[in-house]
PDB file of C-alpha atoms in Angstrom:
ATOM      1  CA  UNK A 866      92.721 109.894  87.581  1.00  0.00           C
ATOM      2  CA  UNK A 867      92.774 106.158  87.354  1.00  0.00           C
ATOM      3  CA  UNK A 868      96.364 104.797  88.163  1.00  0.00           C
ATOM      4  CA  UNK A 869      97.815 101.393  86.591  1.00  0.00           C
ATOM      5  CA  UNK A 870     100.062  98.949  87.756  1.00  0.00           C
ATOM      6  CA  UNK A 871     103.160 100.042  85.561  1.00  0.00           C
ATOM      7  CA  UNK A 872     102.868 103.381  87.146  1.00  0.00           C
ATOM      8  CA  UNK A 873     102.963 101.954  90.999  1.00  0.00           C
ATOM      9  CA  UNK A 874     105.923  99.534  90.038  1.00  0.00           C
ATOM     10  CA  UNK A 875     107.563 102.945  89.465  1.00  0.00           C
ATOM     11  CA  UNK A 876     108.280 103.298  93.713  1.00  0.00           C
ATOM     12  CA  UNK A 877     110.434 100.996  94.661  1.00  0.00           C
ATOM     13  CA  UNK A 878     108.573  99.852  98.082  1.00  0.00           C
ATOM     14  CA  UNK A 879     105.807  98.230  95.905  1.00  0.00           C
ATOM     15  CA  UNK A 880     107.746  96.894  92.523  1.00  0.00           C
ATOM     16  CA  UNK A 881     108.591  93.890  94.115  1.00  0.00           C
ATOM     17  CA  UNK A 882     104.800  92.828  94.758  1.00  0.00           C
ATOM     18  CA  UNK A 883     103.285  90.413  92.669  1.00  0.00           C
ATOM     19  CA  UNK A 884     101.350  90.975  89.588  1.00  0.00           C
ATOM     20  CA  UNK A 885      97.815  90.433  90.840  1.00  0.00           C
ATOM     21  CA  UNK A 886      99.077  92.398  94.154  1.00  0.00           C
ATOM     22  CA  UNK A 887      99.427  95.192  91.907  1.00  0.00           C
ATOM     23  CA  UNK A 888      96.477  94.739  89.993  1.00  0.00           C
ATOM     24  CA  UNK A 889      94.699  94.756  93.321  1.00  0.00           C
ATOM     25  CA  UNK A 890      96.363  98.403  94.005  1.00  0.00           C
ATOM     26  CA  UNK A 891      96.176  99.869  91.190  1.00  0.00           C
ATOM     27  CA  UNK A 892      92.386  99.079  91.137  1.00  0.00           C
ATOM     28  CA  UNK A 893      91.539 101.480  94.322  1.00  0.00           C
ATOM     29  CA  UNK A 894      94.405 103.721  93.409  1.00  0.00           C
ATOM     30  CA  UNK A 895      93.806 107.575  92.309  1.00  0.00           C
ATOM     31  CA  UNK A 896      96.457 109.719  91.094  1.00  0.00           C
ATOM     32  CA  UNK A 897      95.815 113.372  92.432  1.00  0.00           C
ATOM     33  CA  UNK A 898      97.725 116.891  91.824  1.00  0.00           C
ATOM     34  CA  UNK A 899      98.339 119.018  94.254  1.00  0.00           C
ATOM     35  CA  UNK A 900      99.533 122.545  93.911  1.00  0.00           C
ATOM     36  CA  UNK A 901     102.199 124.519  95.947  1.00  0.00           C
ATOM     37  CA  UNK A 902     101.514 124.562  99.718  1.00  0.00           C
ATOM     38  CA  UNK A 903      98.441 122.452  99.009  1.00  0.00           C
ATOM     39  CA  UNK A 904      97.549 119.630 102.186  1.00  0.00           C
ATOM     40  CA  UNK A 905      98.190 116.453 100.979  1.00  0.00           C
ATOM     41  CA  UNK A 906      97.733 114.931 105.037  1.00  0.00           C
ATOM     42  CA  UNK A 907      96.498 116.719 107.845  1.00  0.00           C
ATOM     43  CA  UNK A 908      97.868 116.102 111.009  1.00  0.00           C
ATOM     44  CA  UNK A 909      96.249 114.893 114.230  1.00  0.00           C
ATOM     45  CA  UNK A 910      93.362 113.626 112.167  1.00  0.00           C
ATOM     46  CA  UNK A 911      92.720 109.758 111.320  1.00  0.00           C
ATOM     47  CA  UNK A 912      93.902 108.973 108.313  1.00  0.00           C
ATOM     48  CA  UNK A 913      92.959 106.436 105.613  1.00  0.00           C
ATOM     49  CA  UNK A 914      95.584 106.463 102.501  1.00  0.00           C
ATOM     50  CA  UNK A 915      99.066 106.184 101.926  1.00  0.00           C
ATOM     51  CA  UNK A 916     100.348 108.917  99.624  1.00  0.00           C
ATOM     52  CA  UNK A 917     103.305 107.784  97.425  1.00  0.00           C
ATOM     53  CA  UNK A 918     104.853 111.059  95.506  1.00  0.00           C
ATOM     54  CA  UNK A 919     104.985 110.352  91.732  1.00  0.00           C
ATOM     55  CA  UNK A 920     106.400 114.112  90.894  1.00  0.00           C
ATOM     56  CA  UNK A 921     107.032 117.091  92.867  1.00  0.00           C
ATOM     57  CA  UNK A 922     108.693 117.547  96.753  1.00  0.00           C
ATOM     58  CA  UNK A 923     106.368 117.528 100.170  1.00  0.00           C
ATOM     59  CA  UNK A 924     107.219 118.288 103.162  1.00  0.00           C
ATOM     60  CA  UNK A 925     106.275 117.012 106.704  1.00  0.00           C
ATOM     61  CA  UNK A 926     105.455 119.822 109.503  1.00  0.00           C
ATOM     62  CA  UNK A 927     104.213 120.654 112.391  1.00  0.00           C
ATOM     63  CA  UNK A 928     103.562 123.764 114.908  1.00  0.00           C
ATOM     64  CA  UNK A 929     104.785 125.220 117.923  1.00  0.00           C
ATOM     65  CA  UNK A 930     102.971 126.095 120.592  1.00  0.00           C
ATOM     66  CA  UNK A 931     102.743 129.715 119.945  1.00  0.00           C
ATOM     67  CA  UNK A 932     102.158 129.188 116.373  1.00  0.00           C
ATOM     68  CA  UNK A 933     104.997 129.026 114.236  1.00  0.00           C
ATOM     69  CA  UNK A 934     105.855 126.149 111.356  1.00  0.00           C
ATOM     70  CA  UNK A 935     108.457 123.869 111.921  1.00  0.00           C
ATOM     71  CA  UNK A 936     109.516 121.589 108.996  1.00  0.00           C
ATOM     72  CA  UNK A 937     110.220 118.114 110.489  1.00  0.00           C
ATOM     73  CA  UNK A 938     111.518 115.716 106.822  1.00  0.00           C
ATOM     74  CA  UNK A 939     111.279 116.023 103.047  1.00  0.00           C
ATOM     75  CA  UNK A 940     109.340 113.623 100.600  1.00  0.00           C
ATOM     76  CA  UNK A 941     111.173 113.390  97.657  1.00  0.00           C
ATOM     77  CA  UNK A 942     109.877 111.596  94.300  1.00  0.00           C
ATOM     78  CA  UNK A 943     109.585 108.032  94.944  1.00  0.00           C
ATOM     79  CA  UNK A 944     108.821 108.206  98.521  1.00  0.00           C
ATOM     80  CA  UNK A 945     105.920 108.258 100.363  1.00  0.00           C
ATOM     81  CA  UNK A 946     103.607 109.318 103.554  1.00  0.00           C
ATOM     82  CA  UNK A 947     100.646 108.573 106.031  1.00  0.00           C
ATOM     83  CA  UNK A 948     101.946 105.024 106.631  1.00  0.00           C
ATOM     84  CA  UNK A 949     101.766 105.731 110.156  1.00  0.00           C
ATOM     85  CA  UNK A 950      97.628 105.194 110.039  1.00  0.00           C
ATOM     86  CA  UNK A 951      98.428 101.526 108.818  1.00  0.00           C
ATOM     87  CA  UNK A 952      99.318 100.148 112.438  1.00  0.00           C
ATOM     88  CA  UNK A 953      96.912 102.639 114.533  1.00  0.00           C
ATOM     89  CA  UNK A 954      93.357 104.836 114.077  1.00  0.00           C
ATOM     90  CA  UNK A 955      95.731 107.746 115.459  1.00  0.00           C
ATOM     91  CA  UNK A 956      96.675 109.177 112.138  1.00  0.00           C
ATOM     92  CA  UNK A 957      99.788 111.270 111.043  1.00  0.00           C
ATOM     93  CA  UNK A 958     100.732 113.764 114.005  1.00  0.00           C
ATOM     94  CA  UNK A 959     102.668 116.096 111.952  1.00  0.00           C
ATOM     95  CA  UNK A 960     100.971 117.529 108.720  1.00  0.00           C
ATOM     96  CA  UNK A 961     102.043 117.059 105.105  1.00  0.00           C
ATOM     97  CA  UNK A 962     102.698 119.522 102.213  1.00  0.00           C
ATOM     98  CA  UNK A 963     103.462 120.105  98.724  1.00  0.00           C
ATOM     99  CA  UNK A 964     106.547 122.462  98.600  1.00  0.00           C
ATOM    100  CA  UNK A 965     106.017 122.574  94.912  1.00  0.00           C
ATOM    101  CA  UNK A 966     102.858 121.627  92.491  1.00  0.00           C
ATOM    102  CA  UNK A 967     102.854 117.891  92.818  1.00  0.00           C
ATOM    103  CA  UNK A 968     101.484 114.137  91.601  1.00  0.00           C
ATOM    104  CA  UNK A 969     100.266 112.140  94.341  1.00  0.00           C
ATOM    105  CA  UNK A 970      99.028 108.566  94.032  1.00  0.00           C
ATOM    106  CA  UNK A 971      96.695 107.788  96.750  1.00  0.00           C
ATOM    107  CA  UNK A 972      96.432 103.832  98.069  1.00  0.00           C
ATOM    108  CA  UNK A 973      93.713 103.695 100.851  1.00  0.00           C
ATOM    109  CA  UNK A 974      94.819 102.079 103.774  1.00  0.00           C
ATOM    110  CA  UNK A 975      92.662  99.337 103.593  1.00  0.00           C
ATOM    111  CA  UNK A 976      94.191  97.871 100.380  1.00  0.00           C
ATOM    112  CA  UNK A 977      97.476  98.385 101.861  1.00  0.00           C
ATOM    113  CA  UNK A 978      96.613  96.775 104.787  1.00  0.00           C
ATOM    114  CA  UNK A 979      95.224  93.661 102.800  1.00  0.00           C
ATOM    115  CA  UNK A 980      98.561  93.397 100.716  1.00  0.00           C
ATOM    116  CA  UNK A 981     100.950  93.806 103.826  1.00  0.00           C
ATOM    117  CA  UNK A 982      98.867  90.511 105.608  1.00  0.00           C
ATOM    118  CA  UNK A 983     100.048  88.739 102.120  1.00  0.00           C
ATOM    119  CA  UNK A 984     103.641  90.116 101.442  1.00  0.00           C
ATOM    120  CA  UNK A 985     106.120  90.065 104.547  1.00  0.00           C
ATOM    121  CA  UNK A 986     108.523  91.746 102.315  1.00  0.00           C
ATOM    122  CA  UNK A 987     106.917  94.651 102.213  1.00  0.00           C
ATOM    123  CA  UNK A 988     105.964  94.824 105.840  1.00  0.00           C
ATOM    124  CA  UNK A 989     109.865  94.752 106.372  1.00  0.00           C
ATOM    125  CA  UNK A 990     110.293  97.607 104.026  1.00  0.00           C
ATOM    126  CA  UNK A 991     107.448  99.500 105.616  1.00  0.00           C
ATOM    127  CA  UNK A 992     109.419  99.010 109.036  1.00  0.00           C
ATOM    128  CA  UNK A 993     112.994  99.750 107.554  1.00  0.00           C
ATOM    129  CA  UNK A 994     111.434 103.016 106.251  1.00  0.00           C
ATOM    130  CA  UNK A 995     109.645 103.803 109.336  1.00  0.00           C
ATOM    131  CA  UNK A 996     112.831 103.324 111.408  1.00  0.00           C
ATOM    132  CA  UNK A 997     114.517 105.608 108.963  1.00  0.00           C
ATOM    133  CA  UNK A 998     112.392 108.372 109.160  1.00  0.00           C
ATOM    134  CA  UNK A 999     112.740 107.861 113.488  1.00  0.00           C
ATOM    135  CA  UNK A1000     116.632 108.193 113.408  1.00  0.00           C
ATOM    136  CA  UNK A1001     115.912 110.987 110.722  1.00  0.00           C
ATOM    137  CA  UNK A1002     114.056 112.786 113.624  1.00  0.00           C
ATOM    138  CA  UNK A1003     116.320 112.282 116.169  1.00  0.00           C
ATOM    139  CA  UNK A1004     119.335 113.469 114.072  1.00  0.00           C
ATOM    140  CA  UNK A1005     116.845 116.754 113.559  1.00  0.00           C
ATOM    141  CA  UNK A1006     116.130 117.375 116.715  1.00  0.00           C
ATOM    142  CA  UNK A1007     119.884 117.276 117.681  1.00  0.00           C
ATOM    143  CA  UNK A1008     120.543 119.777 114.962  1.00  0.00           C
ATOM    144  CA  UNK A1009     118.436 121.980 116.225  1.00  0.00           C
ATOM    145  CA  UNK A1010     120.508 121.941 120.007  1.00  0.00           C
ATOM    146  CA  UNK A1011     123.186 123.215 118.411  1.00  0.00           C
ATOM    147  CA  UNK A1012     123.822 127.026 119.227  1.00  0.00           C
ATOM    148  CA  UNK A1013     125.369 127.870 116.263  1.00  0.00           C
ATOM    149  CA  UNK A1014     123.650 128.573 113.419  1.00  0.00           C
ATOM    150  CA  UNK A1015     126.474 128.171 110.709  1.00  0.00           C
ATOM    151  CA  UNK A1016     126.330 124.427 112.713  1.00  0.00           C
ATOM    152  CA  UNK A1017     122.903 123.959 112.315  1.00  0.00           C
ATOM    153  CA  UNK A1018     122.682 125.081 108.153  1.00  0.00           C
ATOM    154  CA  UNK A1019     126.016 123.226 107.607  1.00  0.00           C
ATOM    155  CA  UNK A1020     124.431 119.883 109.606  1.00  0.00           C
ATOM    156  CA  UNK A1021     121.282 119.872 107.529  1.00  0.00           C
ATOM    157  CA  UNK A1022     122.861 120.473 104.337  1.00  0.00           C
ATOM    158  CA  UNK A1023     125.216 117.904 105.311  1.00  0.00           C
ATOM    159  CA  UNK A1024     122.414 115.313 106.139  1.00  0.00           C
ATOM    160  CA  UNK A1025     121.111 116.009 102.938  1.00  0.00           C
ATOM    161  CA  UNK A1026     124.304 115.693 100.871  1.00  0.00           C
ATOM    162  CA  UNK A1027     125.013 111.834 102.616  1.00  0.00           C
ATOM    163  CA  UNK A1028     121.014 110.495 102.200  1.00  0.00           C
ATOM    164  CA  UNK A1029     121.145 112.102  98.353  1.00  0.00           C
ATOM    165  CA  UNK A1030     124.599 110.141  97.386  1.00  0.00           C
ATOM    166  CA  UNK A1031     122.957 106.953  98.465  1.00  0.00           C
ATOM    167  CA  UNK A1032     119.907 107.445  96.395  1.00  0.00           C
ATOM    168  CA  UNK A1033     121.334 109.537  93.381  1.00  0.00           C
ATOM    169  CA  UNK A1034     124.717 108.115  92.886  1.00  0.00           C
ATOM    170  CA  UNK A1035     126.220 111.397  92.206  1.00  0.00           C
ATOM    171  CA  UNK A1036     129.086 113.022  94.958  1.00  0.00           C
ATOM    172  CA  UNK A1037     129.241 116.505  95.890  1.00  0.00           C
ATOM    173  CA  UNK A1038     125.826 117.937  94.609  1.00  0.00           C
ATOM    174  CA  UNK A1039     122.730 118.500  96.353  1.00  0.00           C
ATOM    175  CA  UNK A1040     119.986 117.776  93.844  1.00  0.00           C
ATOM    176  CA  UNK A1041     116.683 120.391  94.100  1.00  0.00           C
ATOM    177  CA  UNK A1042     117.998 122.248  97.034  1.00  0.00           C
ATOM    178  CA  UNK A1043     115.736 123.744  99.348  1.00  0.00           C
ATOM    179  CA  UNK A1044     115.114 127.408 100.068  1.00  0.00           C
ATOM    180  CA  UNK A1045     116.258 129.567 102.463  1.00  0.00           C
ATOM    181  CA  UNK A1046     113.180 129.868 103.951  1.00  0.00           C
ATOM    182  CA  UNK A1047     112.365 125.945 103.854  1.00  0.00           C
ATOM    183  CA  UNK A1048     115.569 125.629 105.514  1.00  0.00           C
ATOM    184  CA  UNK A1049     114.793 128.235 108.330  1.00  0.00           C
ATOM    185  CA  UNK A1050     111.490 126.487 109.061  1.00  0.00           C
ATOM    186  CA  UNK A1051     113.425 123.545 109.140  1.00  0.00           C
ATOM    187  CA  UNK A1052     116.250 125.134 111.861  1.00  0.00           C
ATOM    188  CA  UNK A1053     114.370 127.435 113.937  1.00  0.00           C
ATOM    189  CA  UNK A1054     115.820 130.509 111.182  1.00  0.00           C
ATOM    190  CA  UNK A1055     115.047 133.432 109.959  1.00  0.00           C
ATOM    191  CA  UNK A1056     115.294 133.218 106.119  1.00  0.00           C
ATOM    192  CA  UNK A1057     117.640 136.007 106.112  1.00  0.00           C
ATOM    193  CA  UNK A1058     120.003 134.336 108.579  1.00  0.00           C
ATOM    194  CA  UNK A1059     120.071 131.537 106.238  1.00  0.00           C
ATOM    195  CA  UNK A1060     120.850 133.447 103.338  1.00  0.00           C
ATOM    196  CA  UNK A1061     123.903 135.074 105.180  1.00  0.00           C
ATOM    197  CA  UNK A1062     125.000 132.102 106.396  1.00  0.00           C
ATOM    198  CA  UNK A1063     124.676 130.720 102.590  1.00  0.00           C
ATOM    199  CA  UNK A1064     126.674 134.095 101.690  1.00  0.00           C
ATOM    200  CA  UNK A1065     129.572 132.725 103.507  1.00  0.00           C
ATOM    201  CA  UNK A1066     129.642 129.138 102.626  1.00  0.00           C
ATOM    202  CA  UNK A1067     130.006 130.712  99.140  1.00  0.00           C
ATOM    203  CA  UNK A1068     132.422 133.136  99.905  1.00  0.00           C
ATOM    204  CA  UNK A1069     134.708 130.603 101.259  1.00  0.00           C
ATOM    205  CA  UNK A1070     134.342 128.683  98.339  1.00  0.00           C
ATOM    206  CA  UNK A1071     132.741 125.579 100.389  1.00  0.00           C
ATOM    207  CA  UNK A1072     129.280 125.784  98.182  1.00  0.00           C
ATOM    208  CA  UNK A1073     128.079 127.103  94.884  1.00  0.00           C
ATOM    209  CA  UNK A1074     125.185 127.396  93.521  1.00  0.00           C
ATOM    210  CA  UNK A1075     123.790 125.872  90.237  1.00  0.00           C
ATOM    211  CA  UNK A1076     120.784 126.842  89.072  1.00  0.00           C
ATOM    212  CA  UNK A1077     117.943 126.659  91.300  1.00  0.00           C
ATOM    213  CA  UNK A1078     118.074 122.892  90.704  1.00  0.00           C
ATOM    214  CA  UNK A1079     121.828 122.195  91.669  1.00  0.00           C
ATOM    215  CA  UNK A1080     123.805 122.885  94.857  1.00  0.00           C
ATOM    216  CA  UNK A1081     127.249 122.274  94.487  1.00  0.00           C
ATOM    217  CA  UNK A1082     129.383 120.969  97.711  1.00  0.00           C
ATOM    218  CA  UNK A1083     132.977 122.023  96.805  1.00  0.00           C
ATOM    219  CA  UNK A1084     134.467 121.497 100.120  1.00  0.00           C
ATOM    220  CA  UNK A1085     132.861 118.563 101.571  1.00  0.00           C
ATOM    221  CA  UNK A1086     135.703 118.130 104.182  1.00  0.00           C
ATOM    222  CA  UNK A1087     135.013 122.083 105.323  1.00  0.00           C
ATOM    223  CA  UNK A1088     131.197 121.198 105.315  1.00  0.00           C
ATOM    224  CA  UNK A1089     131.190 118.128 107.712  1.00  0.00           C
ATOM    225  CA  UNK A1090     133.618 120.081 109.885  1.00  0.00           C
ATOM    226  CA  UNK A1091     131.214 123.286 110.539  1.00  0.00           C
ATOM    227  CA  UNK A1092     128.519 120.775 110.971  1.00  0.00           C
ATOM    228  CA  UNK A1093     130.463 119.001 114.142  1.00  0.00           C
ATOM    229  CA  UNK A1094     131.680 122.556 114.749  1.00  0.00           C
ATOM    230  CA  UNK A1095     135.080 121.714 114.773  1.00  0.00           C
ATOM    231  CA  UNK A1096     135.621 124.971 112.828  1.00  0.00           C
TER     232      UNK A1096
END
């Protein structure tokens, strides 16, 4: 489906570019659906789009040696993916996708690359976001050192809580949570250690459920402290 220029002005990376910029876009620009567990990137192969996520959730993964997932980052609505094939013919080494059925706007690299030699400003944001998603990494990779497991769900959930009250404004609430088992691919879980770990959280009144849509953080003091395993 054919994609206009109101519609990319709509992620925040791009609404800043100038009107023929986005004219320019919007002209090579598909919009694409993609349904649950559907490939949006595959990984280890050269790449030649950016995908920005209009509606839905992705997520970026990759696999052990012996075979299993591992969930590395979330794309939530807004954000995007596959920038990494702008600055090298290597590609994306960790696969992308669609937790959910989802709307995908597809910029190939090429046009991107054309805009970024004209707009410094959105090199810079490229970069910021690309540094974002390192430290991101890093941070994950340190949760996952952690030998306790009520450490490691009670890190990631607080990681999540902190990046979602900078982008949704709202304290306290996780907003489209993830599963159990999207958490346990994330942590090196089982989905049923998860889920009694989850138990106990809301036992102990530190998190309650709302919805499927809604996670609650009651105790946010209790949270961050089980995350740095000071309890």
């Amino acid at each position: 489906m054919a994609v206009s220029k109101e519609l990319l002005k709509r992620f925040e990376i791009l609404n800043s570019l100038s009107e023929t910029a986005l004219d320019s876009l919007a002209s090579y620009s598909v919009l694409k659906s993609v349904g649950r567990r559907g490939v949006v990137i595959n990984g280890g192969q050269q790449s030649d789009s950016v995908c920005f996520l209009f509606e839905g959730r992705l997520q970026g993964v990759d696999f052990t040696l012996d075979g299993r997932e591992v969930g590395l980052y979330f794309v939530e609505p807004g954000d995007f993916c596959g920038e990494l094939g702008l600055f090298d013919a290597e590609g994306q080494p960790e696969s992308v996708i669609a937790l959910t059925k989802s709307q995908i706007v597809i910029v190939p690299s090429s046009s991107m690359r054309s805009i970024l030699q004209e707009h410094y400003a959105l090199v810079e944001k490229m970069f910021i976001r690309m540094a974002g998603r390192v430290r991101q990494l890093s941070a994950q990779r340190a949760l996952l050192g952690l030998p306790s497991t009520t450490g490691r769900v009670c890190g990631q959930l607080w990681m999540m809580l902190l990046k979602q009250e900078k982008i949704n404004k709202e304290e306290g609430v996780i907003l489209n949570p993830p599963t159990h088992q999207e958490l346990g691919i994330m942590l090196n879980l089982s989905r049923e250690t998860v889920t009694r770990v989850f138990q106990t959280l809301q036992s102990k009144s530190i998190v309650k459920r709302d919805g499927t849509s809604r996670l609650i953080i009651l105790d946010q003091q209790m949270l961050q402290d089980l995350a740095e395993s000071k309890e």
